[in-house]
Amino acid sequence: MVIRKTDRRTTITKGMIKDALLELLQNTPYEKITVTALCRQSEITRATFYLHYDNIDDVLNELLDDALRLTELDALHSLTSTLYNRDIENERDLEETNPDPDAMLPACQRAASNPKYRILFLDESLSHHILKKLYQMQKTQRIPEIMRDYHVTEWEADKIFLFMLHGNFAVNKSLGWNKNADWYRIQEIIKNLLKP
């Protein structure tokens, strides 16, 4: 992949392209979106598109990075505020004293709750891309945690993590990514089921 410079104009243009992809996803499945349609929607030329991206998957990957990074930062901010303001001894205390219960949610649920990025999670053809991105982002943190909590090997922890990731994603998807009373109830049941 070509390393490209990042200046203010580049940031603005890339933002326009990513916003155009989100707009197109409102009425068109991801696999049917073309570079031509994306250029038309963002009002740029193909040459400008290829100056910034190699293909539409690169746009999607950057968009997913933005969505998941934003939600991770929101969760980190919420948890940091809680830790700073209270004396937390263990995870149970953290859950009980956290003013934002959603800060403990899986990254995919927090990202899907953001109106800007919600459409990414509603497109059936994007599930594979999102799951792959989530796995890559979280495996270095989650696999050692699972190894410690469940007393399993790294290989076993990797498989458990895949099970948790895909299972949680499937449940969220089946509920339309809506955080309602049913969603909170099933999340509590799943959390209790998966306790080490």
Short mmCIF file of C-alpha atoms in Angstrom, two decimals, residues 14 17-19 21-22 25 30 53 56-73 107-114 116-138 169 177:
data_model
loop_
_atom_site.label_atom_id
_atom_site.label_comp_id
_atom_site.label_asym_id
_atom_site.label_seq_id
_atom_site.Cartn_x
_atom_site.Cartn_y
_atom_site.Cartn_z
CA LYS A 14 -11.14 11.78 3.00
CA ILE A 17 -15.45 10.31 0.79
CA LYS A 18 -16.23 8.48 4.06
CA ASP A 19 -19.40 10.53 4.56
CA LEU A 21 -20.01 6.03 1.65
CA LEU A 22 -22.25 6.32 4.72
CA LEU A 25 -25.21 2.78 2.42
CA TYR A 30 -22.09 -2.28 0.36
CA TYR A 53 -7.57 5.30 -1.44
CA ILE A 56 -13.64 1.04 -1.52
CA ASP A 57 -12.54 -1.53 1.08
CA ASP A 58 -9.82 0.92 2.18
CA VAL A 59 -12.52 3.57 2.74
CA LEU A 60 -14.60 1.07 4.71
CA ASN A 61 -11.63 0.01 6.85
CA GLU A 62 -10.84 3.61 7.72
CA LEU A 63 -14.51 4.27 8.49
CA LEU A 64 -14.63 1.24 10.80
CA ASP A 65 -11.40 2.41 12.47
CA ASP A 66 -13.01 5.81 13.06
CA ALA A 67 -16.20 4.29 14.49
CA LEU A 68 -14.47 1.82 16.79
CA ARG A 69 -11.72 4.22 17.89
CA LEU A 70 -14.33 6.84 18.79
CA THR A 71 -16.31 4.36 20.85
CA GLU A 72 -13.18 3.06 22.58
CA LEU A 73 -12.20 6.63 23.49
CA ALA A 107 -17.20 -2.02 21.11
CA CYS A 108 -19.55 -3.09 18.32
CA GLN A 109 -22.62 -2.18 20.40
CA ARG A 110 -21.22 1.21 21.36
CA ALA A 111 -20.32 1.97 17.73
CA ALA A 112 -23.73 0.80 16.48
CA SER A 113 -25.38 3.16 18.98
CA ASN A 114 -23.71 6.15 17.30
CA LYS A 116 -23.42 8.36 12.27
CA TYR A 117 -22.08 4.80 12.11
CA ARG A 118 -25.24 2.78 12.77
CA ILE A 119 -25.81 2.08 9.05
CA LEU A 120 -22.54 0.10 8.94
CA PHE A 121 -24.00 -2.41 11.39
CA LEU A 122 -27.33 -2.70 9.61
CA ASP A 123 -25.82 -3.72 6.24
CA GLU A 124 -25.79 -7.53 6.12
CA SER A 125 -22.82 -7.65 3.77
CA LEU A 126 -20.56 -5.80 6.23
CA SER A 127 -20.75 -8.26 9.13
CA HIS A 128 -17.62 -10.11 8.02
CA HIS A 129 -15.63 -6.86 7.66
CA ILE A 130 -16.75 -5.60 11.07
CA LEU A 131 -16.03 -8.90 12.86
CA LYS A 132 -12.58 -9.12 11.27
CA LYS A 133 -11.81 -5.54 12.33
CA LEU A 134 -13.07 -6.12 15.89
CA TYR A 135 -11.00 -9.30 16.18
CA GLN A 136 -7.84 -7.53 15.00
CA MET A 137 -8.42 -4.56 17.31
CA GLN A 138 -9.20 -6.50 20.47
CA PHE A 169 -22.40 -9.73 17.39
CA TRP A 177 -28.71 -3.11 17.49
#
